[in-house]
């Protein structure tokens, strides 16, 4: 009855991990329960005009109360691993100081439930929900937040390190720094120049300190999740090619160069000029690069779509109001491909190209885990109560094929997590965008596995059946 995945099984190695991913604020709800403190997303989502229809994560998928049912869905799906995130404000409501035991206990129960279902836990420590108390003291603009992050990490490693197989320090620090502190589209909604560049640096320092804490606690596997973009020039003109270079600095080099080459981006002066740190307000310190570049067991890559960019003149020449995303680049629309409801173009081969290029560029790149990939579609429930999300199946199938092509070209990829297990709170887009392979009816909290869930389940089962005995 469902499209057969047999043809979509492109020969992944026997020990390849198939998984599904979610994040705390997007699914948990229970925003003020059991001592949880407010995060920057609680604050941001309450500010008028920030999130579509004024939506918040107060209830979301109510996963905090329904986690057993959700782990049941994962078990039925047959995934090897589940990627979830830990909400720092549940663990330390004020971002530092005493541990809120009931908050930690929730993740303890979740991890045990996963293990009982035969699913390997992959925990993200920071998926954007900074305790508001830390934002009030400067947030990621200040080094203190990186230090607090390492303390919180040590608490979690101590509590769950005996059972969590994979730790991800940060999720997409690009978004935290540049969407949160420069474009203003995510919490805390700031529009800054140097503040955002300092935030980018302190996120990396926080990662480095967290890696150190995880190693000290004997954690099993440690990595970070990045969202490198495949950037394409709108034309081959020198101006557009320069624009691509600046965009590469913003989206990719700021993260990959310090982490995997131990240096700051080559084109940062061209990209940011006077916004970079000044002698009187330095944020980079001696020793930071060595800390940031400490070896990792894996790198998580989230990939959804390519971005086509063109040169663009400044609209506002006033340097005082220039933010870190004002780099004289604009995104252009392409008419030749389908777009998902996010407005994201579907171009699977760019997934292959991105991975092959990264592996070529960074010979020391650790093994790759695809920690997110998926699509938001205009799902409907038909008269039989079924969600026939053929567009999503097509998206997943073609992206898995593109991934297999990258692996055939030599990229060392060890696993793939679909985004997302559940429809959820899609940040500034609220509940309008549905990424789940399971539909959530927010009025009743009923879960309805979509056709894509059944397709993925069969794909995983077929993969198992093909494994060598
Ligand atoms: C990524 C986020 C994830 C989800 C997807 C669609 O940037 O990490 O939480 O919102 O996009």
Coordinates of C-alpha atoms and ligand atoms in Angstrom, one line a residue:
X1 CA 0.0 0.0 0.0
X2 CA 2.9 2.4 0.6
X3 CA 5.6 3.2 -1.9
X4 CA 8.2 0.5 -1.7
X5 CA 11.6 1.7 -0.4
X6 CA 13.5 -1.2 -2.0
X7 CA 14.5 0.8 -5.0
X8 CA 15.6 3.6 -2.6
X9 CA 18.0 1.4 -0.7
X10 CA 21.3 2.6 -2.1
X11 CA 23.7 0.2 -0.4
X12 CA 24.6 1.7 2.9
X13 CA 27.2 -0.2 5.0
X14 CA 25.8 -2.7 7.5
X15 CA 26.6 -0.6 10.5
X16 CA 25.1 2.6 9.1
X17 CA 22.9 4.3 11.7
X18 CA 19.4 5.3 10.7
X19 CA 17.8 7.7 13.1
X20 CA 15.3 10.5 13.7
X21 CA 15.8 13.9 15.4
X22 CA 13.9 16.4 17.4
X23 CA 14.8 19.3 19.8
X24 CA 13.7 20.2 23.3
X25 CA 11.9 23.6 22.8
X26 CA 10.3 22.4 19.6
X27 CA 8.5 19.4 21.2
X28 CA 8.6 19.4 25.0
X29 CA 6.1 22.0 26.1
X30 CA 5.8 22.0 29.9
X31 CA 7.5 25.3 29.8
X32 CA 7.1 26.1 33.5
X33 CA 6.9 22.7 35.0
X34 CA 9.2 20.9 37.5
X35 CA 11.3 24.0 38.1
X36 CA 12.2 24.8 34.5
X37 CA 13.5 28.4 34.1
X38 CA 12.7 30.7 31.1
X39 CA 14.8 30.5 28.0
X40 CA 15.4 33.1 25.4
X41 CA 12.8 31.4 23.2
X42 CA 10.1 31.8 25.9
X43 CA 10.9 35.5 26.0
X44 CA 11.2 35.9 22.2
X45 CA 8.1 34.0 21.3
X46 CA 6.1 36.3 23.6
X47 CA 7.2 39.4 21.9
X48 CA 4.6 40.6 19.3
X49 CA 5.4 39.9 15.7
X50 CA 8.4 37.6 16.3
X51 CA 6.7 34.2 15.6
X52 CA 4.0 33.4 13.1
X53 CA 0.5 33.8 14.7
X54 CA 2.2 34.5 18.1
X55 CA 2.9 30.8 18.6
X56 CA 5.0 29.7 21.5
X57 CA 6.6 26.4 22.7
X58 CA 4.5 26.5 25.9
X59 CA 2.7 23.2 25.0
X60 CA 4.2 22.2 21.6
X61 CA 3.9 18.4 21.2
X62 CA 3.6 17.9 25.0
X63 CA 6.4 15.5 24.7
X64 CA 7.4 16.1 28.3
X65 CA 4.3 14.2 29.3
X66 CA 4.1 11.9 26.2
X67 CA 7.7 10.8 25.8
X68 CA 6.8 7.2 26.4
X69 CA 4.4 7.2 23.5
X70 CA 6.9 9.0 21.3
X71 CA 9.7 6.5 22.1
X72 CA 7.1 3.8 21.2
X73 CA 6.8 5.5 17.8
X74 CA 10.6 5.4 17.4
X75 CA 10.7 1.7 18.4
X76 CA 8.0 0.9 15.9
X77 CA 10.0 2.8 13.3
X78 CA 13.0 0.7 14.0
X79 CA 15.6 3.4 14.2
X80 CA 19.1 2.6 15.6
X81 CA 19.4 6.0 17.2
X82 CA 17.4 9.0 18.4
X83 CA 18.8 12.6 18.5
X84 CA 17.1 14.8 21.1
X85 CA 18.2 17.9 22.9
X86 CA 18.5 18.7 26.5
X87 CA 17.0 22.0 27.7
X88 CA 19.6 23.8 29.7
X89 CA 16.9 25.8 31.6
X90 CA 15.4 22.5 33.0
X91 CA 18.8 21.6 34.3
X92 CA 19.9 25.0 35.6
X93 CA 16.9 27.3 35.6
X94 CA 19.1 30.4 35.9
X95 CA 21.9 29.1 33.7
X96 CA 24.3 28.4 36.5
X97 CA 24.4 27.3 40.1
X98 CA 22.4 24.5 41.7
X99 CA 21.0 21.7 39.6
X100 CA 17.3 21.3 39.3
X101 CA 17.0 17.6 39.9
X102 CA 13.5 17.1 38.5
X103 CA 14.6 18.6 35.2
X104 CA 17.6 16.3 35.0
X105 CA 15.4 13.3 36.0
X106 CA 13.3 13.8 32.9
X107 CA 16.2 13.2 30.6
X108 CA 17.3 10.3 32.8
X109 CA 13.9 8.6 32.2
X110 CA 13.9 9.4 28.5
X111 CA 17.4 7.8 28.1
X112 CA 16.3 4.7 30.0
X113 CA 13.2 4.5 27.9
X114 CA 15.2 4.7 24.7
X115 CA 17.7 2.0 25.9
X116 CA 14.8 -0.3 26.9
X117 CA 13.5 0.1 23.3
X118 CA 17.0 -0.8 21.9
X119 CA 17.6 2.8 20.6
X120 CA 21.0 4.5 21.0
X121 CA 20.6 8.0 22.5
X122 CA 22.3 11.0 20.8
X123 CA 22.0 14.1 23.0
X124 CA 22.4 17.7 21.8
X125 CA 23.4 19.9 24.7
X126 CA 22.4 23.2 23.1
X127 CA 19.7 23.5 20.6
X128 CA 19.1 27.3 21.0
X129 CA 17.3 27.5 24.3
X130 CA 19.7 29.7 26.3
X131 CA 18.5 30.3 29.9
X132 CA 17.2 33.9 29.9
X133 CA 19.2 34.8 33.0
X134 CA 22.4 34.3 30.9
X135 CA 21.0 36.4 28.1
X136 CA 20.4 39.2 30.7
X137 CA 24.1 39.1 31.5
X138 CA 25.1 39.4 27.8
X139 CA 24.3 36.0 26.4
X140 CA 26.7 34.6 23.8
X141 CA 28.3 38.0 23.4
X142 CA 30.2 37.4 26.6
X143 CA 32.7 34.7 27.4
X144 CA 31.0 33.9 30.7
X145 CA 28.2 32.1 28.9
X146 CA 30.8 29.7 27.3
X147 CA 32.1 29.0 30.8
X148 CA 28.6 28.3 32.2
X149 CA 27.9 26.1 29.2
X150 CA 30.9 23.9 30.1
X151 CA 29.6 23.6 33.7
X152 CA 26.2 22.5 32.6
X153 CA 27.8 20.1 30.2
X154 CA 29.8 18.5 33.0
X155 CA 26.6 18.1 35.0
X156 CA 24.9 16.2 32.2
X157 CA 28.0 14.1 31.3
X158 CA 28.2 13.1 34.9
X159 CA 24.5 12.2 35.1
X160 CA 24.0 10.5 31.6
X161 CA 27.5 9.7 30.4
X162 CA 27.2 6.0 31.3
X163 CA 24.2 5.7 28.9
X164 CA 24.5 8.3 26.1
X165 CA 26.4 7.1 23.1
X166 CA 26.8 10.4 21.3
X167 CA 27.1 13.9 22.6
X168 CA 26.5 17.0 20.3
X169 CA 27.7 20.2 21.9
X170 CA 26.0 22.8 19.8
X171 CA 23.3 22.7 17.1
X172 CA 24.0 25.0 14.2
X173 CA 25.9 27.8 15.9
X174 CA 25.5 29.7 12.7
X175 CA 21.9 30.2 13.6
X176 CA 22.6 31.1 17.2
X177 CA 25.1 33.8 16.3
X178 CA 23.8 35.2 13.0
X179 CA 20.1 34.6 13.0
X180 CA 19.9 35.3 16.7
X181 CA 22.3 38.2 17.1
X182 CA 22.5 39.8 13.6
X183 CA 19.4 39.1 11.5
X184 CA 17.1 39.2 14.5
X185 CA 14.9 36.4 13.2
X186 CA 15.6 34.0 16.2
X187 CA 15.9 34.6 19.9
X188 CA 17.2 36.8 21.3
X189 CA 16.2 38.9 18.2
X190 CA 19.2 41.2 18.2
X191 CA 20.6 43.1 15.2
X192 CA 24.2 43.7 15.8
X193 CA 27.6 43.8 14.2
X194 CA 30.4 43.1 16.5
X195 CA 28.1 41.6 19.1
X196 CA 27.2 38.8 16.7
X197 CA 30.8 38.2 15.7
X198 CA 31.7 37.9 19.4
X199 CA 28.7 35.5 19.9
X200 CA 30.1 33.3 17.0
X201 CA 33.4 33.2 18.7
X202 CA 32.1 32.5 22.2
X203 CA 29.9 29.7 20.9
X204 CA 33.0 28.1 19.5
X205 CA 34.8 28.6 22.8
X206 CA 31.8 27.1 24.6
X207 CA 32.1 24.1 22.3
X208 CA 35.8 23.7 23.1
X209 CA 35.2 23.9 26.8
X210 CA 32.3 21.5 26.6
X211 CA 34.5 19.0 24.7
X212 CA 37.1 19.2 27.4
X213 CA 34.4 18.6 30.1
X214 CA 33.0 15.6 28.1
X215 CA 36.4 14.1 27.7
X216 CA 37.2 14.6 31.4
X217 CA 34.0 12.7 32.2
X218 CA 34.9 9.8 29.8
X219 CA 32.1 10.5 27.4
X220 CA 31.8 8.0 24.6
X221 CA 31.6 10.0 21.3
X222 CA 31.7 13.7 21.1
X223 CA 30.9 16.0 18.2
X224 CA 29.2 19.2 17.0
X225 CA 26.4 19.8 14.6
X226 CA 26.9 22.4 11.8
X227 CA 24.8 23.5 8.9
X228 CA 27.2 24.2 6.1
X229 CA 25.4 25.8 3.1
X230 CA 26.0 24.9 -0.5
X231 CA 26.3 28.4 -2.0
X232 CA 25.9 28.9 -5.7
X233 CA 26.6 32.1 -7.6
X234 CA 23.6 33.7 -9.4
X235 CA 25.9 34.4 -12.4
X236 CA 29.6 33.8 -13.1
X237 CA 30.3 37.6 -12.9
X238 CA 33.3 38.5 -10.7
X239 CA 30.9 40.5 -8.4
X240 CA 28.7 37.5 -7.8
X241 CA 31.7 35.2 -7.2
X242 CA 33.0 37.7 -4.6
X243 CA 29.6 37.6 -3.0
X244 CA 29.8 33.8 -2.8
X245 CA 33.2 34.2 -1.0
X246 CA 31.7 36.6 1.6
X247 CA 28.7 34.3 2.1
X248 CA 31.1 31.3 2.5
X249 CA 32.8 33.2 5.3
X250 CA 29.5 33.9 7.0
X251 CA 27.9 30.5 6.6
X252 CA 30.8 28.0 6.5
X253 CA 34.3 29.3 7.1
X254 CA 33.6 30.9 10.4
X255 CA 32.9 27.4 11.8
X256 CA 34.9 25.0 9.7
X257 CA 38.2 26.9 9.6
X258 CA 38.6 27.2 13.4
X259 CA 37.2 23.7 14.1
X260 CA 39.0 21.7 11.4
X261 CA 41.9 23.8 10.3
X262 CA 42.8 25.6 13.5
X263 CA 42.6 29.1 12.0
X264 CA 40.3 32.0 11.6
X265 CA 38.6 32.5 8.1
X266 CA 40.9 33.8 5.4
X267 CA 38.3 36.3 4.0
X268 CA 37.0 37.6 7.2
X269 CA 38.5 41.1 6.8
X270 CA 37.0 41.4 3.3
X271 CA 33.6 40.2 4.7
X272 CA 33.4 42.2 7.9
X273 CA 36.1 44.8 8.0
X274 CA 35.5 47.2 10.9
X275 CA 33.0 44.9 12.5
X276 CA 35.8 42.5 13.6
X277 CA 37.2 42.7 17.1
X278 CA 39.1 45.9 17.9
X279 CA 42.1 46.3 20.1
X280 CA 40.2 47.9 22.9
X281 CA 37.4 45.3 22.9
X282 CA 39.1 42.0 22.1
X283 CA 37.0 38.8 22.3
X284 CA 39.6 36.4 20.9
X285 CA 42.3 35.1 23.3
X286 CA 45.5 33.3 23.0
X287 CA 44.9 29.6 23.1
X288 CA 41.3 29.8 21.8
X289 CA 42.0 28.2 18.5
X290 CA 43.8 25.2 20.0
X291 CA 40.8 24.8 22.4
X292 CA 38.3 25.0 19.5
X293 CA 40.2 22.7 17.2
X294 CA 40.4 19.7 19.7
X295 CA 39.8 16.5 17.8
X296 CA 36.2 15.2 17.6
X297 CA 34.7 11.7 17.1
X298 CA 32.2 12.9 14.5
X299 CA 30.9 16.0 12.9
X300 CA 27.1 16.4 12.6
X301 CA 25.9 18.0 9.4
X302 CA 22.4 19.4 8.9
X303 CA 21.5 19.9 5.3
X304 CA 18.2 21.0 3.6
X305 CA 18.8 23.1 0.5
X306 CA 21.3 25.2 -1.5
X307 CA 21.4 29.0 -1.5
X308 CA 21.9 31.0 -4.7
X309 CA 23.6 34.4 -4.0
X310 CA 24.3 37.6 -5.9
X311 CA 26.2 40.7 -5.1
X312 CA 24.1 43.5 -3.6
X313 CA 25.0 47.1 -2.7
X314 CA 24.4 48.3 0.9
X315 CA 21.0 49.7 1.4
X316 CA 22.1 51.5 4.6
X317 CA 25.6 53.0 4.3
X318 CA 25.6 54.0 8.0
X319 CA 28.3 51.8 9.5
X320 CA 26.9 52.2 13.0
X321 CA 23.7 50.2 12.1
X322 CA 25.5 47.6 10.0
X323 CA 24.9 44.0 11.3
X324 CA 27.1 41.0 10.8
X325 CA 24.7 39.7 8.1
X326 CA 25.0 42.9 6.0
X327 CA 27.7 41.6 3.7
X328 CA 26.4 43.0 0.4
X329 CA 24.9 39.6 -0.6
X330 CA 21.4 38.8 -1.5
X331 CA 19.7 35.4 -2.0
X332 CA 18.0 34.8 -5.3
X333 CA 15.0 32.6 -6.1
X334 CA 15.3 29.8 -8.7
X335 CA 12.4 29.0 -11.0
X336 CA 13.7 25.7 -12.2
X337 CA 13.0 23.5 -9.2
X338 CA 10.3 22.6 -6.7
X339 CA 10.2 24.5 -3.4
X340 CA 9.0 23.1 -0.1
X341 CA 6.5 25.1 2.1
X342 CA 9.6 26.7 3.8
X343 CA 10.3 28.2 0.3
X344 CA 13.5 26.1 0.1
X345 CA 14.5 24.7 -3.3
X346 CA 14.8 20.9 -3.6
X347 CA 18.1 20.2 -5.3
X348 CA 19.4 16.8 -4.0
X349 CA 22.7 16.7 -5.9
X350 CA 23.9 19.8 -4.0
X351 CA 24.0 17.5 -0.9
X352 CA 26.5 15.3 -2.6
X353 CA 28.5 18.2 -3.9
X354 CA 28.6 19.9 -0.4
X355 CA 29.9 16.7 1.3
X356 CA 32.4 15.9 -1.3
X357 CA 33.8 19.4 -1.2
X358 CA 34.0 19.5 2.6
X359 CA 35.9 16.2 2.8
X360 CA 38.3 17.4 0.1
X361 CA 38.8 20.8 1.8
X362 CA 39.3 19.4 5.3
X363 CA 41.4 16.2 5.3
X364 CA 41.1 16.0 9.1
X365 CA 37.3 16.2 9.0
X366 CA 36.0 13.5 11.4
X367 CA 33.4 10.9 10.3
X368 CA 30.1 12.5 9.3
X369 CA 26.7 12.0 10.8
X370 CA 23.8 13.6 9.0
X371 CA 22.1 14.9 12.1
X372 CA 19.1 16.5 10.2
X373 CA 17.6 16.3 6.7
X374 CA 13.9 16.5 5.8
X375 CA 11.2 18.7 4.3
X376 CA 8.2 20.7 5.3
X377 CA 5.2 20.0 3.2
X378 CA 1.5 21.0 2.9
X379 CA 0.3 17.7 4.5
X380 CA -3.4 16.9 4.7
X381 CA -5.3 14.1 6.4
X382 CA -7.6 12.3 4.0
X383 CA -11.0 10.7 4.7
X384 CA -9.3 7.5 5.8
X385 CA -7.2 9.4 8.3
X386 CA -4.1 8.9 6.2
X387 CA -1.4 11.5 5.3
X388 CA -0.1 10.7 1.8
X389 CA 3.0 12.8 1.9
X390 CA 4.5 11.7 -1.4
X391 CA 6.5 14.9 -1.8
X392 CA 8.3 14.3 1.5
X393 CA 9.0 10.6 0.6
X394 CA 10.5 11.9 -2.7
X395 CA 12.6 14.4 -0.9
X396 CA 13.9 11.8 1.6
X397 CA 14.5 9.2 -1.1
X398 CA 16.5 11.6 -3.4
X399 CA 18.5 13.0 -0.5
X400 CA 19.4 9.5 0.7
X401 CA 20.5 8.7 -2.8
X402 CA 22.6 11.9 -2.9
X403 CA 24.1 10.9 0.4
X404 CA 25.0 7.4 -0.9
X405 CA 26.6 9.1 -3.9
X406 CA 28.8 11.2 -1.6
X407 CA 29.8 8.0 0.2
X408 CA 30.7 6.3 -3.0
X409 CA 32.9 9.3 -3.7
X410 CA 34.8 8.6 -0.5
X411 CA 33.1 10.7 2.2
X412 CA 33.0 8.8 5.5
X413 CA 29.3 9.1 6.5
X414 CA 28.2 6.9 9.4
X415 CA 24.6 7.8 9.9
X416 CA 21.5 9.7 8.9
X417 CA 18.8 11.3 11.2
X418 CA 15.6 12.4 9.5
X419 CA 14.2 15.8 10.6
X420 CA 11.8 15.3 12.2
X421 CA 10.1 12.5 14.1
X422 CA 7.2 14.8 14.9
X423 CA 5.6 18.0 13.4
X424 CA 6.8 20.6 15.9
X425 CA 7.3 24.3 16.7
X426 CA 9.4 25.5 13.7
X427 CA 10.9 28.5 15.4
X428 CA 9.8 31.8 13.9
X429 CA 7.5 29.9 11.5
X430 CA 5.6 28.5 14.5
X431 CA 3.3 25.5 13.8
X432 CA 2.6 26.4 10.2
X433 CA 5.5 24.3 8.9
X434 CA 5.3 20.6 9.3
X435 CA 8.5 18.6 9.1
X436 CA 7.4 15.5 10.9
X437 CA 7.1 11.9 9.5
X438 CA 4.5 11.7 12.2
X439 CA 1.7 14.3 12.1
X440 CA 0.7 16.0 15.4
X441 CA -2.8 17.2 15.8
X442 CA -2.1 20.1 18.1
X443 CA -5.7 20.3 19.4
X444 CA -5.8 16.7 20.6
X445 CA -2.1 15.8 20.7
X446 CA -2.9 12.8 18.6
X447 CA 0.0 11.4 16.6
X448 CA -0.6 10.1 13.1
X449 CA 2.3 8.3 11.4
X450 CA 2.4 9.7 7.8
X451 CA 3.2 7.6 4.7
X452 CA 6.8 8.8 5.0
X453 CA 7.0 7.2 8.4
X454 CA 5.9 3.8 6.9
X455 CA 8.3 4.3 4.0
X456 CA 11.2 5.0 6.3
X457 CA 10.3 2.1 8.5
X458 CA 10.3 -0.2 5.5
X459 CA 13.6 1.2 4.3
X460 CA 15.2 0.5 7.7
X461 CA 13.8 -3.0 7.7
X462 CA 15.0 -3.7 4.2
X463 CA 18.4 -2.4 5.2
X464 CA 18.5 -4.8 8.1
X465 CA 17.4 -7.7 5.9
X466 CA 20.2 -7.0 3.5
X467 CA 22.8 -7.0 6.3
X468 CA 25.4 -9.8 6.1
X469 CA 24.7 -12.4 8.8
Ligands
LIG1 C1 17.3 23.5 11.5 C2 17.1 23.4 13.0 C3 16.0 22.5 13.4 C4 14.8 22.6 12.5 C5 15.2 22.6 11.0 C6 14.1 22.7 10.1 O1 18.0 24.7 11.3 O2 18.3 22.9 13.6 O3 15.7 22.7 14.8 O4 14.1 23.8 12.8 O5 16.2 23.5 10.8

